[in-house]
Amino acid sequence: MGKAIYRSPALTGAFWMVLAGVVYAAGNVLIQQLTMKMGFASSSVAFWQYGIALLFAIPYLWRTGLAVMRTAYPGQHIVRVALSALGVQAWVFGLQSVPISQAIALVMTSPFFIIVGARLFLGERVGPSRWLATAVGFSGALLILQPWSASFTWAALLPVLSALLWGGTSLITKKLTAHERPESITVWLLMLLTPINALVALGGGFAVPAGDAIWIMLALGLMTVLAQYFLTLAYSSADAAYVQPFDDLKLPLNVLGGWLVFGYAPDTLFWVGGVMILAASLSIMLIERGRER
């Protein structure tokens, strides 16, 4: 029984996606601490975040050499990193302006972009159960967002832009995993993101962390490289259209982190939306597991 679960692409992909969500949630709390609470420039946070992540990857590069970056698809890597860099900048700037719960609710439009993209560009089969799960999850996100409330601001639309850009990144990641190793995809991202973010940071007023910010940055960099690697493993284990609904779990995870650290207390609609998202993610996993049997 244990071996069957271990060999299941459905459960393996879900496991890595959920683990990536946990690490991302912790990283988002640190980003908001740096930007909203400590006043650190968002463009500089993005640079240090991925620059430090690259430093954590150096031991691996030293052990394997530059051979890990050998690829027959440099164009796909470059486009993927460009989309990811733009998404990172929009996301960090968004967290400087709005609470984690609102930002996460908006970025959860990403499944829509990925499901449609997986069908149009990757030719993946998207059955009724997957469409329904994505729709339920998206509806739950809208209940948590409450765009009709006074707390809604135009700055909160930045996570929507991130969702679109990262949706494109995820589709290219899935395509690359058919030919590339997860380690190669992760290192390409870290190697190219740092110089791109450096240029943006210079244009926005470069800031150097000091005091407690140094330790927060170090932790953020470590979480970033781990989350990217876990995400790549998720997409290499199962279809993008299948694993993406599990990304919905980032909503309760991030809202929990925002509540524990910053006191952003969720209201009743949050719990309704959260149950909808969790139910959608669990149901699609059970359906997929049943098909494997």
Coordinates of N, CA and C in Angstrom, one line a residue, residues 23-24 26-28 30-31 34 44-58 186 189-190 193-194 209 213-229:
V23 N 6.0 26.6 2.2 CA 7.2 27.4 2.2 C 7.0 28.8 1.6
Y24 N 6.2 28.9 0.6 CA 5.8 30.2 0.0 C 5.1 31.0 1.0
A26 N 5.3 31.0 4.3 CA 6.3 31.6 5.2 C 7.1 32.7 4.6
G27 N 7.5 32.5 3.3 CA 8.2 33.6 2.7 C 7.4 34.9 2.5
N28 N 6.1 34.7 2.2 CA 5.3 35.9 2.0 C 5.2 36.7 3.3
L30 N 7.5 37.0 5.6 CA 8.8 37.7 5.7 C 8.8 38.9 4.7
I31 N 8.3 38.7 3.5 CA 8.3 39.8 2.6 C 7.5 41.0 3.1
L34 N 9.2 42.8 5.8 CA 10.3 43.7 5.3 C 9.7 45.0 4.7
S44 N 14.2 46.2 -3.9 CA 15.4 45.7 -3.3 C 15.2 44.4 -2.6
V45 N 14.0 44.2 -2.0 CA 13.6 42.9 -1.4 C 13.7 41.8 -2.5
A46 N 13.1 42.1 -3.6 CA 13.1 41.1 -4.7 C 14.5 40.7 -5.1
F47 N 15.4 41.7 -5.2 CA 16.8 41.4 -5.5 C 17.5 40.5 -4.5
W48 N 17.4 41.0 -3.2 CA 18.1 40.2 -2.2 C 17.5 38.8 -2.0
Q49 N 16.2 38.7 -2.2 CA 15.5 37.4 -2.0 C 16.1 36.4 -3.0
Y50 N 16.2 36.7 -4.2 CA 16.6 35.7 -5.2 C 18.2 35.7 -5.3
G51 N 18.8 36.8 -4.9 CA 20.3 36.8 -4.9 C 20.8 35.9 -3.8
I52 N 20.2 35.9 -2.6 CA 20.5 35.0 -1.5 C 20.2 33.6 -1.8
A53 N 19.0 33.4 -2.5 CA 18.6 32.1 -2.9 C 19.7 31.5 -3.8
L54 N 20.3 32.3 -4.7 CA 21.3 31.8 -5.6 C 22.5 31.4 -4.8
L55 N 22.9 32.2 -3.7 CA 24.0 31.8 -2.9 C 23.8 30.5 -2.2
F56 N 22.6 30.2 -1.8 CA 22.3 28.9 -1.2 C 22.4 27.8 -2.2
A57 N 22.3 28.1 -3.5 CA 22.5 27.1 -4.6 C 23.9 26.8 -5.0
I58 N 24.8 27.7 -4.5 CA 26.2 27.6 -4.9 C 26.9 26.3 -4.5
T186 N 15.6 24.9 -11.9 CA 15.7 25.8 -10.7 C 16.9 26.7 -10.8
L189 N 16.6 29.6 -13.3 CA 15.7 30.6 -12.7 C 16.5 31.5 -11.8
L190 N 17.3 30.9 -10.9 CA 18.0 31.7 -9.9 C 19.1 32.5 -10.6
L193 N 17.4 35.4 -12.7 CA 16.5 36.4 -11.9 C 17.4 37.4 -11.2
T194 N 18.5 37.0 -10.7 CA 19.3 38.0 -9.9 C 19.8 39.2 -10.7
P209 N 20.3 45.6 3.3 CA 19.7 45.3 4.6 C 20.7 45.4 5.8
A213 N 17.0 42.9 9.5 CA 16.6 42.7 8.1 C 17.6 41.7 7.5
I214 N 18.8 41.6 7.9 CA 19.8 40.7 7.3 C 19.3 39.2 7.6
W215 N 18.9 38.9 8.8 CA 18.5 37.6 9.1 C 17.2 37.2 8.4
I216 N 16.3 38.2 8.3 CA 15.1 37.9 7.6 C 15.3 37.7 6.1
M217 N 16.2 38.4 5.5 CA 16.6 38.2 4.1 C 17.2 36.8 3.9
L218 N 18.1 36.4 4.8 CA 18.7 35.1 4.7 C 17.6 34.0 4.7
A219 N 16.7 34.1 5.7 CA 15.6 33.1 5.7 C 14.8 33.1 4.5
L220 N 14.5 34.3 4.0 CA 13.6 34.4 2.8 C 14.3 33.8 1.6
G221 N 15.6 34.0 1.5 CA 16.4 33.4 0.3 C 16.3 31.9 0.4
L222 N 16.5 31.3 1.6 CA 16.5 29.9 1.7 C 15.1 29.3 1.4
M223 N 14.1 30.0 1.8 CA 12.7 29.5 1.5 C 12.4 29.6 0.1
T224 N 12.9 30.6 -0.6 CA 12.7 30.8 -2.0 C 13.2 29.7 -2.9
V225 N 14.5 29.3 -2.6 CA 15.1 28.2 -3.4 C 14.4 26.9 -3.1
L226 N 14.0 26.6 -1.9 CA 13.3 25.4 -1.6 C 11.9 25.4 -2.3
A227 N 11.2 26.5 -2.2 CA 9.9 26.5 -2.8 C 9.9 26.3 -4.3
Q228 N 10.9 27.0 -5.0 CA 11.0 26.8 -6.4 C 11.3 25.4 -6.8
Y229 N 12.1 24.7 -6.0 CA 12.5 23.3 -6.3 C 11.3 22.4 -6.1

